[in-house]
mmCIF file of C-alpha atoms and ligand atoms in Angstrom:
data_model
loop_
_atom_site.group_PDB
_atom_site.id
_atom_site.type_symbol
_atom_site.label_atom_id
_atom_site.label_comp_id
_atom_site.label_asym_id
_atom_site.label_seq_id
_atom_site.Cartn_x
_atom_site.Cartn_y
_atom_site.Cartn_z
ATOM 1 C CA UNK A 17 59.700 55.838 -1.063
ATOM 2 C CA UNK A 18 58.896 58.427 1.536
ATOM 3 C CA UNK A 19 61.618 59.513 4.330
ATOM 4 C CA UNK A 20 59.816 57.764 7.213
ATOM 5 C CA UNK A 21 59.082 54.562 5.505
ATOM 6 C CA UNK A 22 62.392 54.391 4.606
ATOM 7 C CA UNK A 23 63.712 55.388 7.923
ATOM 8 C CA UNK A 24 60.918 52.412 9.166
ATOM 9 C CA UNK A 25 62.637 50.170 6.315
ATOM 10 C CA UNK A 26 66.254 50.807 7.300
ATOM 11 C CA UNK A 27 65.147 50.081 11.458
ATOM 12 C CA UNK A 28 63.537 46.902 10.364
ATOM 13 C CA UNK A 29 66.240 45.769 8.257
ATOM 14 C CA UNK A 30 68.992 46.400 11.436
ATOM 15 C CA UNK A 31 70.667 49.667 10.595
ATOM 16 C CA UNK A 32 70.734 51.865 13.295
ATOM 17 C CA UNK A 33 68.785 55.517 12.048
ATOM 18 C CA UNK A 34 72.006 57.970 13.143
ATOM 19 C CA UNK A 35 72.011 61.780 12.557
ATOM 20 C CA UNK A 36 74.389 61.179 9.922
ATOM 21 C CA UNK A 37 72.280 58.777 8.120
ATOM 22 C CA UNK A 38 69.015 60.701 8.641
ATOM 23 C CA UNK A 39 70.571 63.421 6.661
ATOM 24 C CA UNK A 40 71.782 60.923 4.107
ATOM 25 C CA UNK A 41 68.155 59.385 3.447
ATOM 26 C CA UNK A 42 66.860 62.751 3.538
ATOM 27 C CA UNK A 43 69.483 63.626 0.537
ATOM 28 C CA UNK A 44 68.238 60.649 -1.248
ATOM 29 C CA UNK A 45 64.252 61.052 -0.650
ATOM 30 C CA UNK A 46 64.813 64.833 -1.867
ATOM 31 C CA UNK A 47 66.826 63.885 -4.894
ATOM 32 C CA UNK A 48 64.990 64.198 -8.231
ATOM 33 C CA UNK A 49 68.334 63.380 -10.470
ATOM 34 C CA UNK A 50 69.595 60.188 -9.869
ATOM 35 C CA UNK A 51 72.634 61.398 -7.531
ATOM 36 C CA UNK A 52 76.413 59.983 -7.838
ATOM 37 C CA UNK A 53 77.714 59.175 -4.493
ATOM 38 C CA UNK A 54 80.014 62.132 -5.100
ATOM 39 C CA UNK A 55 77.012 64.597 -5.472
ATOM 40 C CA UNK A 56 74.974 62.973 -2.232
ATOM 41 C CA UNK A 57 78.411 63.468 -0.386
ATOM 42 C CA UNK A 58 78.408 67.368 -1.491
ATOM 43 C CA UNK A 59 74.393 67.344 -0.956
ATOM 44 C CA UNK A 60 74.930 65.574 2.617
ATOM 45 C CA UNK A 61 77.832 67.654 3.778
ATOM 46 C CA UNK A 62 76.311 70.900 2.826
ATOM 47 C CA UNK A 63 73.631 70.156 5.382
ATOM 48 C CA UNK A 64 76.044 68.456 8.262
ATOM 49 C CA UNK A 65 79.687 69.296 7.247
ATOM 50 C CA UNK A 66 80.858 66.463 10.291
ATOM 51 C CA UNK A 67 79.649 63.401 7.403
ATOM 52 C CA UNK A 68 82.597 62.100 6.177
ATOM 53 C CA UNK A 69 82.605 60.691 2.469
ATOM 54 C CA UNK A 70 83.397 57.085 4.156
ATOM 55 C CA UNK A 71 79.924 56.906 5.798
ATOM 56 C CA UNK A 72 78.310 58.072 2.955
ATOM 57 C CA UNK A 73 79.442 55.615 0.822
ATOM 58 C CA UNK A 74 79.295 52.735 3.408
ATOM 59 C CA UNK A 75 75.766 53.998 4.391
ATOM 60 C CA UNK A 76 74.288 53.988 0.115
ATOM 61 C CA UNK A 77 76.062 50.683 -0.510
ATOM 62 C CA UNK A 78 74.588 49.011 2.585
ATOM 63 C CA UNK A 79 70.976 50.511 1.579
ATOM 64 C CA UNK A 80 71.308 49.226 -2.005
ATOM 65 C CA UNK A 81 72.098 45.566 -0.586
ATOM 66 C CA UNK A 82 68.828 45.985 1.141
ATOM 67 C CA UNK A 83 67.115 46.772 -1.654
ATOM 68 C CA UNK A 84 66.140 50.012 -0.381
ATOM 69 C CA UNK A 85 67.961 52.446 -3.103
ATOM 70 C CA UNK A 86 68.304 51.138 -6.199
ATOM 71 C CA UNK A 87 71.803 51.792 -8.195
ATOM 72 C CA UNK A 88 72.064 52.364 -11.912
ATOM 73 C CA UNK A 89 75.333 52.083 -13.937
ATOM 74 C CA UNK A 90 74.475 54.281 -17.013
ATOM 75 C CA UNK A 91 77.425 53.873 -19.045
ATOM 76 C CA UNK A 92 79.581 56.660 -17.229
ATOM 77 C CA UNK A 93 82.146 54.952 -14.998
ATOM 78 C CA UNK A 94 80.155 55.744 -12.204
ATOM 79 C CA UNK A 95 76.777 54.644 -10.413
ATOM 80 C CA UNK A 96 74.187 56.671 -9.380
ATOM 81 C CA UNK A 97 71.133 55.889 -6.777
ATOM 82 C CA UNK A 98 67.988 56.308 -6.457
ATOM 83 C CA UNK A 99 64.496 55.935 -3.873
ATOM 84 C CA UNK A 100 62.057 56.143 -6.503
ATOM 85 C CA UNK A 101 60.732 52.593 -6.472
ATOM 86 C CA UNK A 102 57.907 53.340 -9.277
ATOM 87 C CA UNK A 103 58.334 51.080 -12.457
ATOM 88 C CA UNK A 104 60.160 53.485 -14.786
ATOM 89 C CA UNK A 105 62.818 53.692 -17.841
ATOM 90 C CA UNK A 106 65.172 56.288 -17.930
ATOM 91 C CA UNK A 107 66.591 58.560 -21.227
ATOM 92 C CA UNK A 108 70.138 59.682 -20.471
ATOM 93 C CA UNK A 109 71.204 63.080 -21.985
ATOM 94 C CA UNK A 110 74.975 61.660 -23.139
ATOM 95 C CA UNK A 111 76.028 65.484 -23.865
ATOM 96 C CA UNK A 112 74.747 67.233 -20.349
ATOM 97 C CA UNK A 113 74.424 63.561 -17.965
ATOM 98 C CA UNK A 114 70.783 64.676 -17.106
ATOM 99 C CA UNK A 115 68.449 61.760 -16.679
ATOM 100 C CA UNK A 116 65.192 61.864 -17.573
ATOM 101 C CA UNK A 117 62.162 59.417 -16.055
ATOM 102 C CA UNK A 118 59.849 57.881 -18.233
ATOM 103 C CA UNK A 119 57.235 55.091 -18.351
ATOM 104 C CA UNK A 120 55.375 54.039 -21.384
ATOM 105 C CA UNK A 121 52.129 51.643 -21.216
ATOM 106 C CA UNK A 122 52.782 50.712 -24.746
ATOM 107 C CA UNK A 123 56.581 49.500 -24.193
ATOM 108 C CA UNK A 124 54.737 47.061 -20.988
ATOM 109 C CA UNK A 125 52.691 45.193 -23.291
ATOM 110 C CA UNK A 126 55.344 44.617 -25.620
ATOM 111 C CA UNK A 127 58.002 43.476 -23.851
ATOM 112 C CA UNK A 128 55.232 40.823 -22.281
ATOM 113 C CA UNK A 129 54.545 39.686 -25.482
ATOM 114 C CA UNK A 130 58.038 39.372 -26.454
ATOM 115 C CA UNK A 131 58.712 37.164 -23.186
ATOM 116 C CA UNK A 132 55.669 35.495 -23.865
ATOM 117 C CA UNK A 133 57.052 34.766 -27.749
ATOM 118 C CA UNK A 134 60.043 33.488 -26.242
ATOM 119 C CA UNK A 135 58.300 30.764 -23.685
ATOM 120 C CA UNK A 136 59.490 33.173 -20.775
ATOM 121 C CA UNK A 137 57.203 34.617 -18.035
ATOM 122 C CA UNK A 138 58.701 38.074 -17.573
ATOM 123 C CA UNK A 139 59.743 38.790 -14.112
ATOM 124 C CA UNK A 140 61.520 41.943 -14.550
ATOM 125 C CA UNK A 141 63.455 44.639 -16.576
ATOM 126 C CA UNK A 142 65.400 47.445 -17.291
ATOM 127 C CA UNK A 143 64.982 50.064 -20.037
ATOM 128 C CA UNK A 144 67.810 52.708 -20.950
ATOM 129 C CA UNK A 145 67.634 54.951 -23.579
ATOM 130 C CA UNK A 146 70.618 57.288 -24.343
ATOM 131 C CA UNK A 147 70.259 60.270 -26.172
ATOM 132 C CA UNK A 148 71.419 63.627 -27.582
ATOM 133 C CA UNK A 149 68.464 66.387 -27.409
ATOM 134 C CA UNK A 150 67.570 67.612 -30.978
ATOM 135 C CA UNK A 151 68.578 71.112 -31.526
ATOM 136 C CA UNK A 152 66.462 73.225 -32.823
HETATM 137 ZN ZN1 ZN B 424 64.749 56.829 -12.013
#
């Protein structure tokens, strides 16, 4: 999602757009690495240093109950968020914690046919690979 429609999204769904929550949604929109709250909070303050990690932790929580960020729990004690809101799997490096995006037309069709197999319409799912890159 783009930084005004999710400005747009966040006025329509009641939350006030503050200077300190600009900056946060800007954070997010820019973020191309799946972000712990930890490294939005270092991202956010770098840019206003008044943020305090309380609002930025409020602010992501309340955006993910709107369904406006979507949080991911990969396995490493901590979440991480996102604005990318493009059907997509992610590979997660378990040696350096980098996440990689990927979609695959082939893995679509099968998990619809395995739903289908089982007597289920599939309404949604969630695809996470982790990995160790092959040295060579
Ligand atoms: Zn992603």
């Amino acid at each position: 999602m783009k930084l005004q429609e999710l400005e747009t999204a966040c006025s329509k769904s009641g939350l006030k757009m503050t200077g300190p929550r600009k900056t946060i949604l800007k954070v997010l929109v820019e973020a191309e690495d799946h972000p712990s709250v930890d490294e939005i909070y270092a991202r956010v303050k770098a840019v206003d240093p008044s943020v305090s990690m309380a609002t930025v932790y409020r602010t992501v929580n309340t955006l993910d109950e709107l369904n406006l960020v979507t949080k991911h729990e990969f396995k490493e004690g901590f979440a991480r968020f996102e604005t990318n809101t493009d059907h997509h799997h992610h590979m997660i490096d378990v040696d350096s914690g980098d996440v990689i995006e990927f979609t695959n037309v082939e893995l679509e069709a099968l998990k619809e046919k395995i739903a289908e197999e089982l007597g289920y319409e599939l309404i949604d799912h969630n695809l996470e690979l982790y990995g160790r890159k092959i040295k060579d």
